[in-house]
């Protein structure tokens, strides 16, 4: 799969996950009876089954009969689901949710959800039984975006690594042979200073080499590079153009850090928090600027569900823009009198309205079967037509406008269609 394809897949997956999480968060268990299990992909399924079996027998000690039954039912349901897997879970692991939730009117309903292959690897096994489902680790994963290169250095030591979402991965380190400022007796001051500068230059080259080896192969996916260290080391390093020129262009900023060991990488990320937040929103900003330019002065912009959909069907959309905060369904109506097909977009929590055919005025009842998630509906067409989908955050003005003024859907076109 191409990088872009993989990115799209993960955007779509993130959207699917976000929806499930929103539903799960709405549920309440009437006691401590909702079970959540996070399973990393290197954990054997048989181990997990054993763990669940153990929990099942321990649940026999729960005093309240209702809670006891509910927990045991949840665990049985989870065990049933685990049967679908071979030795190990799929890549990045799985998360299982199961339990009896309040369905109103004093009744409960059994809910079981399985999420496979989250956008990032599940790092540790977790078993959680509480009055609500444990969704935070997944939510954190979904909030995670971006790939950043990290470099920390002083004149003695350097570390390079990655920031992937919220995870810091130290990769390589180096230490220098730069002598201290104190020269030994018998050395001329000039010669000592020259040797010292040479050693510093050599070390910067070594650090740059390390960073280039790591970052250059992924320079097209990198969202930015952060450089940390004391002054003037990081300034010398950046001003001296040691880094590959394409990497140099990706440097988001330089930051003071107290340490240059692995803990310095964490320091760097903490201190760069604002720059990172800006960088994340910057990508969305650029696309929206382009959209507004086309809207005002060009003819390659489209917006609104129906127009965007028509353009998508024609294959004329280059990038489909969807507001991250949009939660809408689309209902398709077939008029029984004149065969006209029309659609209405409604709030996800609203019931299905009756539609009046614009061709012949017949009232058409909406059916639940003809109702689906509006985003899924458009993404599916986009995928068939080779259109890239971008989710746009609402954390900036033009992003908010996409949601509020343009219905949450827009597109940048490959060519003008007049639609
Ligand atoms: Zn009609």
PDB file of C-alpha atoms in Angstrom, residues 91-399:
ATOM      1  CA  UNK A  91      -1.287  -6.167  14.279  1.00  0.00           C
ATOM      2  CA  UNK A  92      -1.324  -3.558  17.047  1.00  0.00           C
ATOM      3  CA  UNK A  93      -3.599  -5.765  19.146  1.00  0.00           C
ATOM      4  CA  UNK A  94      -7.287  -5.727  20.026  1.00  0.00           C
ATOM      5  CA  UNK A  95      -9.571  -4.076  22.542  1.00  0.00           C
ATOM      6  CA  UNK A  96     -12.707  -5.814  23.819  1.00  0.00           C
ATOM      7  CA  UNK A  97     -15.603  -4.189  25.609  1.00  0.00           C
ATOM      8  CA  UNK A  98     -18.449  -6.143  27.119  1.00  0.00           C
ATOM      9  CA  UNK A  99     -21.120  -5.637  29.702  1.00  0.00           C
ATOM     10  CA  UNK A 100     -24.742  -5.112  30.609  1.00  0.00           C
ATOM     11  CA  UNK A 101     -25.599  -1.449  30.140  1.00  0.00           C
ATOM     12  CA  UNK A 102     -28.588   0.607  31.154  1.00  0.00           C
ATOM     13  CA  UNK A 103     -31.035   0.666  28.295  1.00  0.00           C
ATOM     14  CA  UNK A 104     -33.550   2.841  30.103  1.00  0.00           C
ATOM     15  CA  UNK A 105     -36.687   1.941  32.015  1.00  0.00           C
ATOM     16  CA  UNK A 106     -34.729  -0.088  34.534  1.00  0.00           C
ATOM     17  CA  UNK A 107     -33.745  -2.625  31.914  1.00  0.00           C
ATOM     18  CA  UNK A 108     -30.274  -3.651  30.852  1.00  0.00           C
ATOM     19  CA  UNK A 109     -28.873  -4.718  27.534  1.00  0.00           C
ATOM     20  CA  UNK A 110     -25.753  -6.740  26.791  1.00  0.00           C
ATOM     21  CA  UNK A 111     -23.216  -4.896  24.631  1.00  0.00           C
ATOM     22  CA  UNK A 112     -20.024  -6.386  23.220  1.00  0.00           C
ATOM     23  CA  UNK A 113     -17.638  -4.482  20.931  1.00  0.00           C
ATOM     24  CA  UNK A 114     -14.323  -5.557  19.510  1.00  0.00           C
ATOM     25  CA  UNK A 115     -11.862  -3.092  18.020  1.00  0.00           C
ATOM     26  CA  UNK A 116      -9.044  -4.633  15.998  1.00  0.00           C
ATOM     27  CA  UNK A 117      -5.729  -3.103  15.047  1.00  0.00           C
ATOM     28  CA  UNK A 118      -5.917   0.353  16.612  1.00  0.00           C
ATOM     29  CA  UNK A 119      -3.887   3.073  14.864  1.00  0.00           C
ATOM     30  CA  UNK A 120      -1.040   2.513  17.289  1.00  0.00           C
ATOM     31  CA  UNK A 121       0.215  -0.568  19.072  1.00  0.00           C
ATOM     32  CA  UNK A 122      -1.329  -1.426  22.424  1.00  0.00           C
ATOM     33  CA  UNK A 123       1.650  -1.442  24.732  1.00  0.00           C
ATOM     34  CA  UNK A 124       0.487  -3.431  27.703  1.00  0.00           C
ATOM     35  CA  UNK A 125      -2.210  -5.884  28.675  1.00  0.00           C
ATOM     36  CA  UNK A 126      -5.001  -4.354  30.729  1.00  0.00           C
ATOM     37  CA  UNK A 127      -7.984  -5.901  32.376  1.00  0.00           C
ATOM     38  CA  UNK A 128     -10.530  -3.408  33.659  1.00  0.00           C
ATOM     39  CA  UNK A 129     -13.867  -4.014  35.354  1.00  0.00           C
ATOM     40  CA  UNK A 130     -15.749  -0.918  36.420  1.00  0.00           C
ATOM     41  CA  UNK A 131     -19.015   1.003  36.108  1.00  0.00           C
ATOM     42  CA  UNK A 132     -17.830   2.414  32.782  1.00  0.00           C
ATOM     43  CA  UNK A 133     -15.744   1.175  29.879  1.00  0.00           C
ATOM     44  CA  UNK A 134     -12.086   2.111  29.801  1.00  0.00           C
ATOM     45  CA  UNK A 135     -11.730   4.194  26.642  1.00  0.00           C
ATOM     46  CA  UNK A 136      -8.935   6.650  27.574  1.00  0.00           C
ATOM     47  CA  UNK A 137      -5.974   4.683  26.183  1.00  0.00           C
ATOM     48  CA  UNK A 138      -7.742   4.445  22.830  1.00  0.00           C
ATOM     49  CA  UNK A 139      -8.720   8.092  22.898  1.00  0.00           C
ATOM     50  CA  UNK A 140      -5.111   9.050  23.464  1.00  0.00           C
ATOM     51  CA  UNK A 141      -4.109   6.998  20.465  1.00  0.00           C
ATOM     52  CA  UNK A 142      -6.679   8.692  18.293  1.00  0.00           C
ATOM     53  CA  UNK A 143      -5.549  12.131  19.348  1.00  0.00           C
ATOM     54  CA  UNK A 144      -2.026  11.217  18.361  1.00  0.00           C
ATOM     55  CA  UNK A 145      -0.880  12.559  15.085  1.00  0.00           C
ATOM     56  CA  UNK A 146       2.345  13.138  13.355  1.00  0.00           C
ATOM     57  CA  UNK A 147       5.889  11.970  13.016  1.00  0.00           C
ATOM     58  CA  UNK A 148       8.689  14.185  14.296  1.00  0.00           C
ATOM     59  CA  UNK A 149      12.441  13.788  14.324  1.00  0.00           C
ATOM     60  CA  UNK A 150      14.180  14.605  17.604  1.00  0.00           C
ATOM     61  CA  UNK A 151      17.792  15.673  18.138  1.00  0.00           C
ATOM     62  CA  UNK A 152      19.321  16.671  21.449  1.00  0.00           C
ATOM     63  CA  UNK A 153      22.980  17.544  21.744  1.00  0.00           C
ATOM     64  CA  UNK A 154      25.655  19.315  23.665  1.00  0.00           C
ATOM     65  CA  UNK A 155      29.364  19.063  22.993  1.00  0.00           C
ATOM     66  CA  UNK A 156      29.735  15.763  24.803  1.00  0.00           C
ATOM     67  CA  UNK A 157      26.733  13.733  23.979  1.00  0.00           C
ATOM     68  CA  UNK A 158      23.874  13.498  21.506  1.00  0.00           C
ATOM     69  CA  UNK A 159      20.681  11.475  21.100  1.00  0.00           C
ATOM     70  CA  UNK A 160      18.366  11.181  18.130  1.00  0.00           C
ATOM     71  CA  UNK A 161      14.981   9.558  17.983  1.00  0.00           C
ATOM     72  CA  UNK A 162      11.375   9.795  16.940  1.00  0.00           C
ATOM     73  CA  UNK A 163       8.236  11.285  18.318  1.00  0.00           C
ATOM     74  CA  UNK A 164       5.418   9.127  16.933  1.00  0.00           C
ATOM     75  CA  UNK A 165       2.139  10.497  18.129  1.00  0.00           C
ATOM     76  CA  UNK A 166       2.771  10.769  21.847  1.00  0.00           C
ATOM     77  CA  UNK A 167       5.406   8.091  21.947  1.00  0.00           C
ATOM     78  CA  UNK A 168       9.082   8.964  22.144  1.00  0.00           C
ATOM     79  CA  UNK A 169      11.442   6.411  20.620  1.00  0.00           C
ATOM     80  CA  UNK A 170      15.141   6.943  21.310  1.00  0.00           C
ATOM     81  CA  UNK A 171      17.097   5.420  18.415  1.00  0.00           C
ATOM     82  CA  UNK A 172      20.798   6.335  18.436  1.00  0.00           C
ATOM     83  CA  UNK A 173      23.260   8.083  20.633  1.00  0.00           C
ATOM     84  CA  UNK A 174      26.835   9.306  20.342  1.00  0.00           C
ATOM     85  CA  UNK A 175      29.394  10.761  22.673  1.00  0.00           C
ATOM     86  CA  UNK A 176      32.233  13.023  21.701  1.00  0.00           C
ATOM     87  CA  UNK A 177      35.922  13.234  22.270  1.00  0.00           C
ATOM     88  CA  UNK A 178      35.780  16.980  22.543  1.00  0.00           C
ATOM     89  CA  UNK A 179      38.286  17.971  25.226  1.00  0.00           C
ATOM     90  CA  UNK A 180      37.179  20.141  28.115  1.00  0.00           C
ATOM     91  CA  UNK A 181      38.039  23.808  28.186  1.00  0.00           C
ATOM     92  CA  UNK A 182      41.033  23.221  30.423  1.00  0.00           C
ATOM     93  CA  UNK A 183      44.178  22.572  28.378  1.00  0.00           C
ATOM     94  CA  UNK A 184      46.971  20.381  29.584  1.00  0.00           C
ATOM     95  CA  UNK A 185      50.317  21.888  30.518  1.00  0.00           C
ATOM     96  CA  UNK A 186      52.782  22.252  27.678  1.00  0.00           C
ATOM     97  CA  UNK A 187      50.121  22.677  24.943  1.00  0.00           C
ATOM     98  CA  UNK A 188      50.030  26.002  23.164  1.00  0.00           C
ATOM     99  CA  UNK A 189      46.797  27.865  23.751  1.00  0.00           C
ATOM    100  CA  UNK A 190      46.278  28.409  20.047  1.00  0.00           C
ATOM    101  CA  UNK A 191      46.868  24.826  19.096  1.00  0.00           C
ATOM    102  CA  UNK A 192      44.577  23.672  21.874  1.00  0.00           C
ATOM    103  CA  UNK A 193      41.785  25.969  20.722  1.00  0.00           C
ATOM    104  CA  UNK A 194      42.143  24.804  17.116  1.00  0.00           C
ATOM    105  CA  UNK A 195      42.074  21.128  18.068  1.00  0.00           C
ATOM    106  CA  UNK A 196      39.070  21.725  20.242  1.00  0.00           C
ATOM    107  CA  UNK A 197      37.162  23.442  17.434  1.00  0.00           C
ATOM    108  CA  UNK A 198      38.045  20.612  15.087  1.00  0.00           C
ATOM    109  CA  UNK A 199      36.779  18.088  17.562  1.00  0.00           C
ATOM    110  CA  UNK A 200      33.534  20.009  17.966  1.00  0.00           C
ATOM    111  CA  UNK A 201      33.100  20.229  14.201  1.00  0.00           C
ATOM    112  CA  UNK A 202      33.738  16.495  13.887  1.00  0.00           C
ATOM    113  CA  UNK A 203      31.175  15.768  16.529  1.00  0.00           C
ATOM    114  CA  UNK A 204      28.523  17.934  14.882  1.00  0.00           C
ATOM    115  CA  UNK A 205      29.192  16.096  11.646  1.00  0.00           C
ATOM    116  CA  UNK A 206      28.808  12.785  13.399  1.00  0.00           C
ATOM    117  CA  UNK A 207      25.503  13.845  14.983  1.00  0.00           C
ATOM    118  CA  UNK A 208      24.235  15.162  11.650  1.00  0.00           C
ATOM    119  CA  UNK A 209      25.242  11.893   9.992  1.00  0.00           C
ATOM    120  CA  UNK A 210      23.266   9.983  12.597  1.00  0.00           C
ATOM    121  CA  UNK A 211      20.219  12.214  12.107  1.00  0.00           C
ATOM    122  CA  UNK A 212      20.497  12.063   8.307  1.00  0.00           C
ATOM    123  CA  UNK A 213      20.683   8.264   8.322  1.00  0.00           C
ATOM    124  CA  UNK A 214      17.556   8.096  10.414  1.00  0.00           C
ATOM    125  CA  UNK A 215      15.431  10.914   9.013  1.00  0.00           C
ATOM    126  CA  UNK A 216      16.334  11.283   5.327  1.00  0.00           C
ATOM    127  CA  UNK A 217      14.673   8.016   4.226  1.00  0.00           C
ATOM    128  CA  UNK A 218      11.436   9.266   5.821  1.00  0.00           C
ATOM    129  CA  UNK A 219      11.767  12.947   4.965  1.00  0.00           C
ATOM    130  CA  UNK A 220       8.492  12.936   3.026  1.00  0.00           C
ATOM    131  CA  UNK A 221       6.485  11.632   5.971  1.00  0.00           C
ATOM    132  CA  UNK A 222       8.140  13.745   8.641  1.00  0.00           C
ATOM    133  CA  UNK A 223       6.020  16.569  10.016  1.00  0.00           C
ATOM    134  CA  UNK A 224       8.964  18.391  11.499  1.00  0.00           C
ATOM    135  CA  UNK A 225      12.261  18.178  13.357  1.00  0.00           C
ATOM    136  CA  UNK A 226      12.940  19.467  16.854  1.00  0.00           C
ATOM    137  CA  UNK A 227      16.429  20.308  18.052  1.00  0.00           C
ATOM    138  CA  UNK A 228      17.315  20.679  21.710  1.00  0.00           C
ATOM    139  CA  UNK A 229      20.383  21.449  23.744  1.00  0.00           C
ATOM    140  CA  UNK A 230      22.117  24.185  25.666  1.00  0.00           C
ATOM    141  CA  UNK A 231      23.185  27.428  24.003  1.00  0.00           C
ATOM    142  CA  UNK A 232      25.231  27.899  21.937  1.00  0.00           C
ATOM    143  CA  UNK A 233      25.559  24.230  20.914  1.00  0.00           C
ATOM    144  CA  UNK A 234      22.191  23.830  19.221  1.00  0.00           C
ATOM    145  CA  UNK A 235      22.602  27.197  17.475  1.00  0.00           C
ATOM    146  CA  UNK A 236      26.061  26.304  16.190  1.00  0.00           C
ATOM    147  CA  UNK A 237      24.759  22.980  15.021  1.00  0.00           C
ATOM    148  CA  UNK A 238      21.831  24.475  13.106  1.00  0.00           C
ATOM    149  CA  UNK A 239      23.666  27.549  11.804  1.00  0.00           C
ATOM    150  CA  UNK A 240      26.510  25.398  10.566  1.00  0.00           C
ATOM    151  CA  UNK A 241      24.240  23.596   8.073  1.00  0.00           C
ATOM    152  CA  UNK A 242      25.365  20.202   9.222  1.00  0.00           C
ATOM    153  CA  UNK A 243      22.003  18.595   8.529  1.00  0.00           C
ATOM    154  CA  UNK A 244      20.874  17.422   5.084  1.00  0.00           C
ATOM    155  CA  UNK A 245      19.293  20.471   3.431  1.00  0.00           C
ATOM    156  CA  UNK A 246      15.869  18.823   3.148  1.00  0.00           C
ATOM    157  CA  UNK A 247      15.924  18.115   6.862  1.00  0.00           C
ATOM    158  CA  UNK A 248      17.112  21.614   7.649  1.00  0.00           C
ATOM    159  CA  UNK A 249      13.893  22.906   6.038  1.00  0.00           C
ATOM    160  CA  UNK A 250      11.844  20.705   8.366  1.00  0.00           C
ATOM    161  CA  UNK A 251      13.276  22.146  11.584  1.00  0.00           C
ATOM    162  CA  UNK A 252      10.342  23.520  13.575  1.00  0.00           C
ATOM    163  CA  UNK A 253      12.466  25.147  16.205  1.00  0.00           C
ATOM    164  CA  UNK A 254      15.260  24.855  18.739  1.00  0.00           C
ATOM    165  CA  UNK A 255      14.618  24.456  22.428  1.00  0.00           C
ATOM    166  CA  UNK A 256      16.600  24.572  25.660  1.00  0.00           C
ATOM    167  CA  UNK A 257      16.918  21.243  27.377  1.00  0.00           C
ATOM    168  CA  UNK A 258      18.823  20.412  30.521  1.00  0.00           C
ATOM    169  CA  UNK A 259      19.963  16.933  29.527  1.00  0.00           C
ATOM    170  CA  UNK A 260      21.161  15.390  26.304  1.00  0.00           C
ATOM    171  CA  UNK A 261      20.714  11.758  27.260  1.00  0.00           C
ATOM    172  CA  UNK A 262      17.502   9.883  26.477  1.00  0.00           C
ATOM    173  CA  UNK A 263      15.623  11.881  29.100  1.00  0.00           C
ATOM    174  CA  UNK A 264      16.593  14.968  27.077  1.00  0.00           C
ATOM    175  CA  UNK A 265      14.360  13.738  24.271  1.00  0.00           C
ATOM    176  CA  UNK A 266      11.400  13.883  26.621  1.00  0.00           C
ATOM    177  CA  UNK A 267      12.480  17.299  27.845  1.00  0.00           C
ATOM    178  CA  UNK A 268      12.629  18.443  24.246  1.00  0.00           C
ATOM    179  CA  UNK A 269       9.107  17.281  23.476  1.00  0.00           C
ATOM    180  CA  UNK A 270       7.762  18.938  26.648  1.00  0.00           C
ATOM    181  CA  UNK A 271       9.401  22.237  25.777  1.00  0.00           C
ATOM    182  CA  UNK A 272       8.238  22.116  22.154  1.00  0.00           C
ATOM    183  CA  UNK A 273       4.598  21.583  23.064  1.00  0.00           C
ATOM    184  CA  UNK A 274       3.360  24.834  21.495  1.00  0.00           C
ATOM    185  CA  UNK A 275       5.370  24.367  18.322  1.00  0.00           C
ATOM    186  CA  UNK A 276       3.975  20.843  17.994  1.00  0.00           C
ATOM    187  CA  UNK A 277       0.393  21.975  18.455  1.00  0.00           C
ATOM    188  CA  UNK A 278       0.922  24.644  15.784  1.00  0.00           C
ATOM    189  CA  UNK A 279       2.516  22.183  13.384  1.00  0.00           C
ATOM    190  CA  UNK A 280      -0.392  19.806  13.741  1.00  0.00           C
ATOM    191  CA  UNK A 281      -2.965  22.400  12.944  1.00  0.00           C
ATOM    192  CA  UNK A 282      -0.740  23.933  10.234  1.00  0.00           C
ATOM    193  CA  UNK A 283      -1.350  21.088   7.785  1.00  0.00           C
ATOM    194  CA  UNK A 284      -5.103  21.548   8.123  1.00  0.00           C
ATOM    195  CA  UNK A 285      -4.730  25.312   7.843  1.00  0.00           C
ATOM    196  CA  UNK A 286      -2.886  25.048   4.540  1.00  0.00           C
ATOM    197  CA  UNK A 287      -5.598  22.936   2.947  1.00  0.00           C
ATOM    198  CA  UNK A 288      -8.341  25.253   4.163  1.00  0.00           C
ATOM    199  CA  UNK A 289      -6.471  28.320   2.855  1.00  0.00           C
ATOM    200  CA  UNK A 290      -6.326  26.622  -0.507  1.00  0.00           C
ATOM    201  CA  UNK A 291     -10.044  25.908  -0.327  1.00  0.00           C
ATOM    202  CA  UNK A 292     -10.882  29.534   0.469  1.00  0.00           C
ATOM    203  CA  UNK A 293      -8.629  30.805  -2.319  1.00  0.00           C
ATOM    204  CA  UNK A 294     -10.438  28.599  -4.814  1.00  0.00           C
ATOM    205  CA  UNK A 295     -13.775  29.612  -3.417  1.00  0.00           C
ATOM    206  CA  UNK A 296     -13.009  33.323  -3.763  1.00  0.00           C
ATOM    207  CA  UNK A 297     -10.934  33.489  -6.906  1.00  0.00           C
ATOM    208  CA  UNK A 298     -10.879  30.097  -8.601  1.00  0.00           C
ATOM    209  CA  UNK A 299     -13.321  27.393  -9.643  1.00  0.00           C
ATOM    210  CA  UNK A 300     -11.847  24.311  -7.983  1.00  0.00           C
ATOM    211  CA  UNK A 301     -13.820  24.350  -4.751  1.00  0.00           C
ATOM    212  CA  UNK A 302     -17.047  22.572  -3.891  1.00  0.00           C
ATOM    213  CA  UNK A 303     -18.942  22.231  -0.619  1.00  0.00           C
ATOM    214  CA  UNK A 304     -22.071  20.865   0.996  1.00  0.00           C
ATOM    215  CA  UNK A 305     -23.028  17.206   1.027  1.00  0.00           C
ATOM    216  CA  UNK A 306     -24.912  16.971  -2.259  1.00  0.00           C
ATOM    217  CA  UNK A 307     -22.524  19.011  -4.393  1.00  0.00           C
ATOM    218  CA  UNK A 308     -19.469  17.362  -2.947  1.00  0.00           C
ATOM    219  CA  UNK A 309     -21.083  13.988  -3.541  1.00  0.00           C
ATOM    220  CA  UNK A 310     -21.890  14.790  -7.169  1.00  0.00           C
ATOM    221  CA  UNK A 311     -18.321  15.881  -7.794  1.00  0.00           C
ATOM    222  CA  UNK A 312     -17.038  12.754  -6.079  1.00  0.00           C
ATOM    223  CA  UNK A 313     -19.185  10.588  -8.346  1.00  0.00           C
ATOM    224  CA  UNK A 314     -17.671  12.339 -11.371  1.00  0.00           C
ATOM    225  CA  UNK A 315     -14.211  11.552 -10.056  1.00  0.00           C
ATOM    226  CA  UNK A 316     -13.333  15.239 -10.141  1.00  0.00           C
ATOM    227  CA  UNK A 317     -12.418  15.617  -6.471  1.00  0.00           C
ATOM    228  CA  UNK A 318      -8.723  15.690  -5.663  1.00  0.00           C
ATOM    229  CA  UNK A 319      -9.089  16.008  -1.887  1.00  0.00           C
ATOM    230  CA  UNK A 320     -12.249  15.452   0.125  1.00  0.00           C
ATOM    231  CA  UNK A 321     -12.333  17.673   3.221  1.00  0.00           C
ATOM    232  CA  UNK A 322     -14.399  16.537   6.193  1.00  0.00           C
ATOM    233  CA  UNK A 323     -14.763  18.293   9.510  1.00  0.00           C
ATOM    234  CA  UNK A 324     -13.405  16.171  12.322  1.00  0.00           C
ATOM    235  CA  UNK A 325     -16.337  17.089  14.568  1.00  0.00           C
ATOM    236  CA  UNK A 326     -19.071  16.252  12.103  1.00  0.00           C
ATOM    237  CA  UNK A 327     -21.563  13.569  13.191  1.00  0.00           C
ATOM    238  CA  UNK A 328     -24.266  13.241  10.574  1.00  0.00           C
ATOM    239  CA  UNK A 329     -26.269  10.549   8.884  1.00  0.00           C
ATOM    240  CA  UNK A 330     -27.544  10.591   5.337  1.00  0.00           C
ATOM    241  CA  UNK A 331     -30.888   9.110   4.338  1.00  0.00           C
ATOM    242  CA  UNK A 332     -31.607   8.108   0.768  1.00  0.00           C
ATOM    243  CA  UNK A 333     -35.214   8.463  -0.443  1.00  0.00           C
ATOM    244  CA  UNK A 334     -36.580   6.775  -3.564  1.00  0.00           C
ATOM    245  CA  UNK A 335     -39.806   8.430  -4.659  1.00  0.00           C
ATOM    246  CA  UNK A 336     -42.369   5.672  -5.430  1.00  0.00           C
ATOM    247  CA  UNK A 337     -44.248   7.994  -7.815  1.00  0.00           C
ATOM    248  CA  UNK A 338     -41.508   9.405 -10.055  1.00  0.00           C
ATOM    249  CA  UNK A 339     -38.423   7.290  -9.165  1.00  0.00           C
ATOM    250  CA  UNK A 340     -36.410  10.335  -8.165  1.00  0.00           C
ATOM    251  CA  UNK A 341     -33.593   9.597  -5.707  1.00  0.00           C
ATOM    252  CA  UNK A 342     -32.887  12.295  -3.141  1.00  0.00           C
ATOM    253  CA  UNK A 343     -30.922  12.530   0.063  1.00  0.00           C
ATOM    254  CA  UNK A 344     -31.195  14.327   3.360  1.00  0.00           C
ATOM    255  CA  UNK A 345     -28.433  14.855   5.855  1.00  0.00           C
ATOM    256  CA  UNK A 346     -29.564  14.780   9.499  1.00  0.00           C
ATOM    257  CA  UNK A 347     -28.004  14.935  12.908  1.00  0.00           C
ATOM    258  CA  UNK A 348     -26.981  11.493  14.058  1.00  0.00           C
ATOM    259  CA  UNK A 349     -29.220  11.644  17.111  1.00  0.00           C
ATOM    260  CA  UNK A 350     -32.306  12.824  15.218  1.00  0.00           C
ATOM    261  CA  UNK A 351     -34.937  10.403  14.033  1.00  0.00           C
ATOM    262  CA  UNK A 352     -35.514   9.762  10.349  1.00  0.00           C
ATOM    263  CA  UNK A 353     -37.787  12.427   8.823  1.00  0.00           C
ATOM    264  CA  UNK A 354     -40.321  12.105   6.018  1.00  0.00           C
ATOM    265  CA  UNK A 355     -39.081  13.679   2.806  1.00  0.00           C
ATOM    266  CA  UNK A 356     -41.112  15.581   0.254  1.00  0.00           C
ATOM    267  CA  UNK A 357     -40.042  14.735  -3.294  1.00  0.00           C
ATOM    268  CA  UNK A 358     -38.896  17.943  -4.968  1.00  0.00           C
ATOM    269  CA  UNK A 359     -39.994  16.637  -8.399  1.00  0.00           C
ATOM    270  CA  UNK A 360     -43.590  15.626  -7.738  1.00  0.00           C
ATOM    271  CA  UNK A 361     -44.344  16.633  -4.154  1.00  0.00           C
ATOM    272  CA  UNK A 362     -44.996  13.081  -2.897  1.00  0.00           C
ATOM    273  CA  UNK A 363     -44.190  12.448   0.769  1.00  0.00           C
ATOM    274  CA  UNK A 364     -41.631   9.656   1.035  1.00  0.00           C
ATOM    275  CA  UNK A 365     -41.173   7.773   4.319  1.00  0.00           C
ATOM    276  CA  UNK A 366     -37.564   7.332   5.366  1.00  0.00           C
ATOM    277  CA  UNK A 367     -36.430   3.823   6.188  1.00  0.00           C
ATOM    278  CA  UNK A 368     -33.700   2.868   8.653  1.00  0.00           C
ATOM    279  CA  UNK A 369     -32.136   0.643   5.992  1.00  0.00           C
ATOM    280  CA  UNK A 370     -31.621   3.669   3.779  1.00  0.00           C
ATOM    281  CA  UNK A 371     -29.890   5.555   6.566  1.00  0.00           C
ATOM    282  CA  UNK A 372     -26.121   5.507   7.026  1.00  0.00           C
ATOM    283  CA  UNK A 373     -23.245   7.520   8.360  1.00  0.00           C
ATOM    284  CA  UNK A 374     -22.741  10.454   5.991  1.00  0.00           C
ATOM    285  CA  UNK A 375     -18.959  10.394   6.295  1.00  0.00           C
ATOM    286  CA  UNK A 376     -18.794   6.672   5.528  1.00  0.00           C
ATOM    287  CA  UNK A 377     -21.050   7.259   2.547  1.00  0.00           C
ATOM    288  CA  UNK A 378     -18.699   9.857   1.023  1.00  0.00           C
ATOM    289  CA  UNK A 379     -15.451   8.127   1.947  1.00  0.00           C
ATOM    290  CA  UNK A 380     -16.630   5.007   0.207  1.00  0.00           C
ATOM    291  CA  UNK A 381     -17.174   6.892  -3.030  1.00  0.00           C
ATOM    292  CA  UNK A 382     -13.869   8.720  -2.536  1.00  0.00           C
ATOM    293  CA  UNK A 383     -12.023   5.438  -2.218  1.00  0.00           C
ATOM    294  CA  UNK A 384     -13.549   4.073  -5.405  1.00  0.00           C
ATOM    295  CA  UNK A 385     -12.547   7.224  -7.297  1.00  0.00           C
ATOM    296  CA  UNK A 386      -9.028   7.512  -5.907  1.00  0.00           C
ATOM    297  CA  UNK A 387      -9.802  10.663  -3.943  1.00  0.00           C
ATOM    298  CA  UNK A 388      -7.774  11.453  -0.866  1.00  0.00           C
ATOM    299  CA  UNK A 389      -9.751  12.188   2.320  1.00  0.00           C
ATOM    300  CA  UNK A 390      -8.606  14.753   4.868  1.00  0.00           C
ATOM    301  CA  UNK A 391     -10.166  15.255   8.278  1.00  0.00           C
ATOM    302  CA  UNK A 392      -9.944  18.903   9.271  1.00  0.00           C
ATOM    303  CA  UNK A 393      -9.755  19.953  12.901  1.00  0.00           C
ATOM    304  CA  UNK A 394     -12.035  22.672  14.268  1.00  0.00           C
ATOM    305  CA  UNK A 395      -9.264  24.176  16.374  1.00  0.00           C
ATOM    306  CA  UNK A 396      -8.830  27.158  14.050  1.00  0.00           C
ATOM    307  CA  UNK A 397     -11.195  29.658  12.464  1.00  0.00           C
ATOM    308  CA  UNK A 398     -11.357  28.281   8.939  1.00  0.00           C
ATOM    309  CA  UNK A 399     -11.688  24.766  10.314  1.00  0.00           C
TER     310      UNK A 399
END
